[in-house]
PDB file of C-alpha atoms in Angstrom:
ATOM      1  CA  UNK W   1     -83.824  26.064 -10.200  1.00 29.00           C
ATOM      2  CA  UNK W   2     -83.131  28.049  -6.856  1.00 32.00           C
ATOM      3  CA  UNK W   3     -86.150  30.311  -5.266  1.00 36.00           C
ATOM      4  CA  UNK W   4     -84.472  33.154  -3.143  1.00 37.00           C
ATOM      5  CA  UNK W   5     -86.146  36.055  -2.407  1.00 42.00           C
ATOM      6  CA  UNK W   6     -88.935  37.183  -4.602  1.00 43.00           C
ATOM      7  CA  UNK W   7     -88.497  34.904  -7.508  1.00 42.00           C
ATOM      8  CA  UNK W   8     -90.908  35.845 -10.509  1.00 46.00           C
ATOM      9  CA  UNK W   9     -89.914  33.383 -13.934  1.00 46.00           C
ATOM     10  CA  UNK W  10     -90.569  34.127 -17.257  1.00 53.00           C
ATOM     11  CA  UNK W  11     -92.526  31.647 -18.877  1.00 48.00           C
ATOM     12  CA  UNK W  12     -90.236  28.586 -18.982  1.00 52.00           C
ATOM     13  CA  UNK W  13     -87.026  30.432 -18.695  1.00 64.00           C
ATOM     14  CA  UNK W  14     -84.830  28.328 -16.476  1.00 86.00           C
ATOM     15  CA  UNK W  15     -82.167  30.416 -16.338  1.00 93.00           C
ATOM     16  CA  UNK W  16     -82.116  34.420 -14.837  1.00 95.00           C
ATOM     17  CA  UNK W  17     -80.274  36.383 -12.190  1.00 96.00           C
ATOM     18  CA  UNK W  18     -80.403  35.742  -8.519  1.00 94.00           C
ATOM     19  CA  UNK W  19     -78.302  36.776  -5.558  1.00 95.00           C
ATOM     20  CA  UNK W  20     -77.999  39.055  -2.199  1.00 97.00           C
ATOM     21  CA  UNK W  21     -78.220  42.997  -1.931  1.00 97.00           C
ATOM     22  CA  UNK W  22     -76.750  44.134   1.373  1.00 95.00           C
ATOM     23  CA  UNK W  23     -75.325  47.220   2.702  1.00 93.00           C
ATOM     24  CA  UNK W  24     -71.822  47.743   4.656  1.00 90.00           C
ATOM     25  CA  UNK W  25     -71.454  49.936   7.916  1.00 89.00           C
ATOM     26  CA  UNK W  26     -68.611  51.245   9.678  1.00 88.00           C
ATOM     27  CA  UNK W  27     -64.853  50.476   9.218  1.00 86.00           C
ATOM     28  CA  UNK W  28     -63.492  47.823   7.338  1.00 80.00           C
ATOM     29  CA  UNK W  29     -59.746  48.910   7.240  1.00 81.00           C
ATOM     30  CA  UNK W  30     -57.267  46.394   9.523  1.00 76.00           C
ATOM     31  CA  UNK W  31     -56.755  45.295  12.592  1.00 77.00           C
ATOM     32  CA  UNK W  32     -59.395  45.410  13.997  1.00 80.00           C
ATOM     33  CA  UNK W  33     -62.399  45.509  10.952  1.00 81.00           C
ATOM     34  CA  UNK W  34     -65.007  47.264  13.097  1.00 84.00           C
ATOM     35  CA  UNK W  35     -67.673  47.000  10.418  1.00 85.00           C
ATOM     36  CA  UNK W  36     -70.997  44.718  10.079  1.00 89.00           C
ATOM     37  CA  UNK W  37     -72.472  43.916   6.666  1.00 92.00           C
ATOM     38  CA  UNK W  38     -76.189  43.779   6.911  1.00 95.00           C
ATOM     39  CA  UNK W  39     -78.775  42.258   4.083  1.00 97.00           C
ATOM     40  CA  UNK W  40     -81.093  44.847   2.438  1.00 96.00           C
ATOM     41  CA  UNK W  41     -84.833  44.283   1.472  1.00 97.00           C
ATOM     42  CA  UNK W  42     -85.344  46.500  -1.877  1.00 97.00           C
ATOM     43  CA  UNK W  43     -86.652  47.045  -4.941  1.00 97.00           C
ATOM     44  CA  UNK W  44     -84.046  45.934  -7.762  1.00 97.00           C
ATOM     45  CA  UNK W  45     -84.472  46.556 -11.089  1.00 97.00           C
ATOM     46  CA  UNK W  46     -83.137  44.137 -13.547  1.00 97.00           C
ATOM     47  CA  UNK W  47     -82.728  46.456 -17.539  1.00 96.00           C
ATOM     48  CA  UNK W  48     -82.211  45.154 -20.789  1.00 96.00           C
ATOM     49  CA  UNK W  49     -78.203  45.605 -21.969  1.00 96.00           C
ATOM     50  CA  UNK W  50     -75.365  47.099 -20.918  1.00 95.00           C
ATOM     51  CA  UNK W  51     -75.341  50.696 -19.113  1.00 95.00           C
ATOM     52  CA  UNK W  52     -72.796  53.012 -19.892  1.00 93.00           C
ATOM     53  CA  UNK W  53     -70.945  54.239 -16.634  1.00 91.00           C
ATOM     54  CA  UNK W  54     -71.558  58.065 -15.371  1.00 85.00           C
ATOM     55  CA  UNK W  55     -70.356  59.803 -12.678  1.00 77.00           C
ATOM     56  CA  UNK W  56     -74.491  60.099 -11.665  1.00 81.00           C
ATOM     57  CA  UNK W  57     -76.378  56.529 -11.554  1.00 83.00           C
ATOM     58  CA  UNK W  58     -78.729  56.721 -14.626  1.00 88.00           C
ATOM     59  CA  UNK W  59     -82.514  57.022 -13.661  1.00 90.00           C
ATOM     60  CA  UNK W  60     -85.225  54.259 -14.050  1.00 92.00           C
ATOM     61  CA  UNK W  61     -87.108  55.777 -16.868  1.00 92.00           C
ATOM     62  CA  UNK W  62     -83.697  56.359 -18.798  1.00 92.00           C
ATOM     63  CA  UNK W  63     -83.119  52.501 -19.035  1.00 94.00           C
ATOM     64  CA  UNK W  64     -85.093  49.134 -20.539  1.00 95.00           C
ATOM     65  CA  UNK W  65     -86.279  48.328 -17.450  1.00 95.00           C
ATOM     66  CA  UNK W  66     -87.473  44.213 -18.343  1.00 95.00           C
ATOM     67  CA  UNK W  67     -88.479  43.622 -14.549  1.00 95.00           C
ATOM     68  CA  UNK W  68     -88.199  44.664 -10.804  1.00 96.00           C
ATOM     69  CA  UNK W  69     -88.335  42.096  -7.788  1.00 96.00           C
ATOM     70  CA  UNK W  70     -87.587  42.573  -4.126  1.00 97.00           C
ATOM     71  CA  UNK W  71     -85.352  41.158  -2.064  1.00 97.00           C
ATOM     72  CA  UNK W  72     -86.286  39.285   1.179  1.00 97.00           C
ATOM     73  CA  UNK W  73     -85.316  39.736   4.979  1.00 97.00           C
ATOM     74  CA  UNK W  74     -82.204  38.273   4.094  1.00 97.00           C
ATOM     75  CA  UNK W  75     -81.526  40.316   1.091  1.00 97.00           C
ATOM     76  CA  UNK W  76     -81.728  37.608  -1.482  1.00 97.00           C
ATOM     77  CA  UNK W  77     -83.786  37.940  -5.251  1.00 96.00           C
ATOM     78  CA  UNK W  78     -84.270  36.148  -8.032  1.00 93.00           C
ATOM     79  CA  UNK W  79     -85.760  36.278 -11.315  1.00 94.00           C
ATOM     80  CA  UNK W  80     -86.221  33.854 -14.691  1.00 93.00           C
ATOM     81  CA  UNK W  81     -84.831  35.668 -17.491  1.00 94.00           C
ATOM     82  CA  UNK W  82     -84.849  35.256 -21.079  1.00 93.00           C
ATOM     83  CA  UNK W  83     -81.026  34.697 -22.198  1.00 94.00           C
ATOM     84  CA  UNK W  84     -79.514  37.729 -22.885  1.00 96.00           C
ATOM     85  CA  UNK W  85     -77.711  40.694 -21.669  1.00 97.00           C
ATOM     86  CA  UNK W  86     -79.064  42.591 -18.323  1.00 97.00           C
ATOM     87  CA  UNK W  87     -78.131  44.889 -15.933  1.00 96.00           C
ATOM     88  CA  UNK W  88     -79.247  45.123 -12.086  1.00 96.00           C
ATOM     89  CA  UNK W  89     -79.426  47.566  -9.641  1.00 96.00           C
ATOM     90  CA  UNK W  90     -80.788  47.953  -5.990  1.00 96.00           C
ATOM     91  CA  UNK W  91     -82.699  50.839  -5.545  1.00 96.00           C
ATOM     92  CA  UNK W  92     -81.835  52.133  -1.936  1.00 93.00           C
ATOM     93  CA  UNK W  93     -83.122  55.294  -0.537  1.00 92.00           C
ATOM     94  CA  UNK W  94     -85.343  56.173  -3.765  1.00 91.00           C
ATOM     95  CA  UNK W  95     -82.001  55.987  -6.241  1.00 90.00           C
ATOM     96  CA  UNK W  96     -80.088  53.427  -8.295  1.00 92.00           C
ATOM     97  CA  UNK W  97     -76.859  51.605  -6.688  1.00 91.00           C
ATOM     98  CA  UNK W  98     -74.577  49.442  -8.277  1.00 90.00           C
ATOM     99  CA  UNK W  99     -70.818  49.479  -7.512  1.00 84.00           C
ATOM    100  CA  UNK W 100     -69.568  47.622  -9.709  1.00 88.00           C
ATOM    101  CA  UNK W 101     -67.918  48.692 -13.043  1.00 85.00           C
ATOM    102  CA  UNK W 102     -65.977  46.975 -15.669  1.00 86.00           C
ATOM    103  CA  UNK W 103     -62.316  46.688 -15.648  1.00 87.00           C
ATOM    104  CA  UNK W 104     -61.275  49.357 -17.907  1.00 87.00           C
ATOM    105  CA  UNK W 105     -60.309  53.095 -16.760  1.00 89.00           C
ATOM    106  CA  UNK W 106     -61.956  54.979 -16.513  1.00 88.00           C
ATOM    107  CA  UNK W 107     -64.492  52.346 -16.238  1.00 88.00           C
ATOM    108  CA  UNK W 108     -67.292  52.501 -19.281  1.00 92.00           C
ATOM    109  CA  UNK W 109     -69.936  50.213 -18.151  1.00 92.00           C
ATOM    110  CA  UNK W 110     -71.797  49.183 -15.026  1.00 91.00           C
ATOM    111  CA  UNK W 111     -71.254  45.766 -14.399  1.00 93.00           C
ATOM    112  CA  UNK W 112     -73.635  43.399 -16.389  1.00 95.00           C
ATOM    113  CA  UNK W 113     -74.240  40.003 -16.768  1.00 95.00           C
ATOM    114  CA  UNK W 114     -74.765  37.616 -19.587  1.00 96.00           C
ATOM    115  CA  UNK W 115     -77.392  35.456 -18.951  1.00 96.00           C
ATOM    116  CA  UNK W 116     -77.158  31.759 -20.838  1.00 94.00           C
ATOM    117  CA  UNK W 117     -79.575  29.195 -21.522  1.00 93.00           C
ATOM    118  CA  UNK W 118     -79.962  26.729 -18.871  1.00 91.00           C
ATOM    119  CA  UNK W 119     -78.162  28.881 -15.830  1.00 92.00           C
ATOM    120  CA  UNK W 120     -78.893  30.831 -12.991  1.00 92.00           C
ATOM    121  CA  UNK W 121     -76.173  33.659 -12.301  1.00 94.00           C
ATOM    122  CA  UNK W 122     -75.000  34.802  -8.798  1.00 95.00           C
ATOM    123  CA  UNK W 123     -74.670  38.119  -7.692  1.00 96.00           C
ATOM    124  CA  UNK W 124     -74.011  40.384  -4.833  1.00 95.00           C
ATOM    125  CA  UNK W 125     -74.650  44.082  -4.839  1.00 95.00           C
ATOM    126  CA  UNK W 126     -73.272  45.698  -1.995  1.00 93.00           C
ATOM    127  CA  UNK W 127     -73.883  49.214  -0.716  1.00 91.00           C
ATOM    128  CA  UNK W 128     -70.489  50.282   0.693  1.00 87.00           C
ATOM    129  CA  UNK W 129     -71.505  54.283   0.857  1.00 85.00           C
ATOM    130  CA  UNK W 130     -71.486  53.948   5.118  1.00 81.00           C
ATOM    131  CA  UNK W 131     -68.001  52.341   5.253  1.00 79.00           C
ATOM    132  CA  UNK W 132     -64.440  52.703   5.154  1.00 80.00           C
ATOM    133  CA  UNK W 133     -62.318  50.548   3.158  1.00 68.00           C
TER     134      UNK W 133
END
């Protein structure tokens, strides 16, 4: 199993959620992308299920919150999970961020991730509120 970040297991679970939280700055439109992407040390809090999307991030104590980590230096986490259905966000600047939504519109659900026996999953939350796209 991989170790990134601050890697806590559940008791023989080797399978969970790891993967990189990082925030984007400046301008990414063409010629030339001005921007920098840098990693992010936070809390993230991985919740039981799926989350249904709002216009305002839900807060903590409104979800099953199962477990938080934090990320390193270099932004990475990673956490044994039971298999099942979770959801993570970054917490950055004292609120929820996650943007990512499923595909329908308008969306209906954060992005979540279905966590099997045997497997790690990858992620990347990315906090594009200081950029341009």
């Amino acid at each position: 199993m991989r170790r990134h970040g601050d890697v806590r297991e559940a008791p023989g679970a080797p399978q969970g959620i790891s993967g990189i939280v990082s925030q984007s700055v400046g301008d990414f439109q063409c010629c030339p992308v001005t921007g920098q992407t840098y990693p992010l040390s936070v809390p993230v809090h991985i919740v039981r299920g799926r989350v249904p999307f709002a216009a305002e991030t839900p807060q903590l104590d409104e979800l099953d919150l199962v477990i938080t980590v934090h990320s390193d230096d270099d932004g990475r986490f990673g956490v044994g999970l039971a298999p099942g259905t979770y959801t993570a966000f970054a917490e950055i600047d004292g609120a929820l961020y996650l943007n990512c939504f499923d595909e329908t519109w308008p969306p209906t659900y954060f992005c979540w991730q279905d966590v099997a026996p045997g497997h790690f999953i990858e992620i990347d939350i990315n906090d594009s509120s200081h950029s341009t796209a």
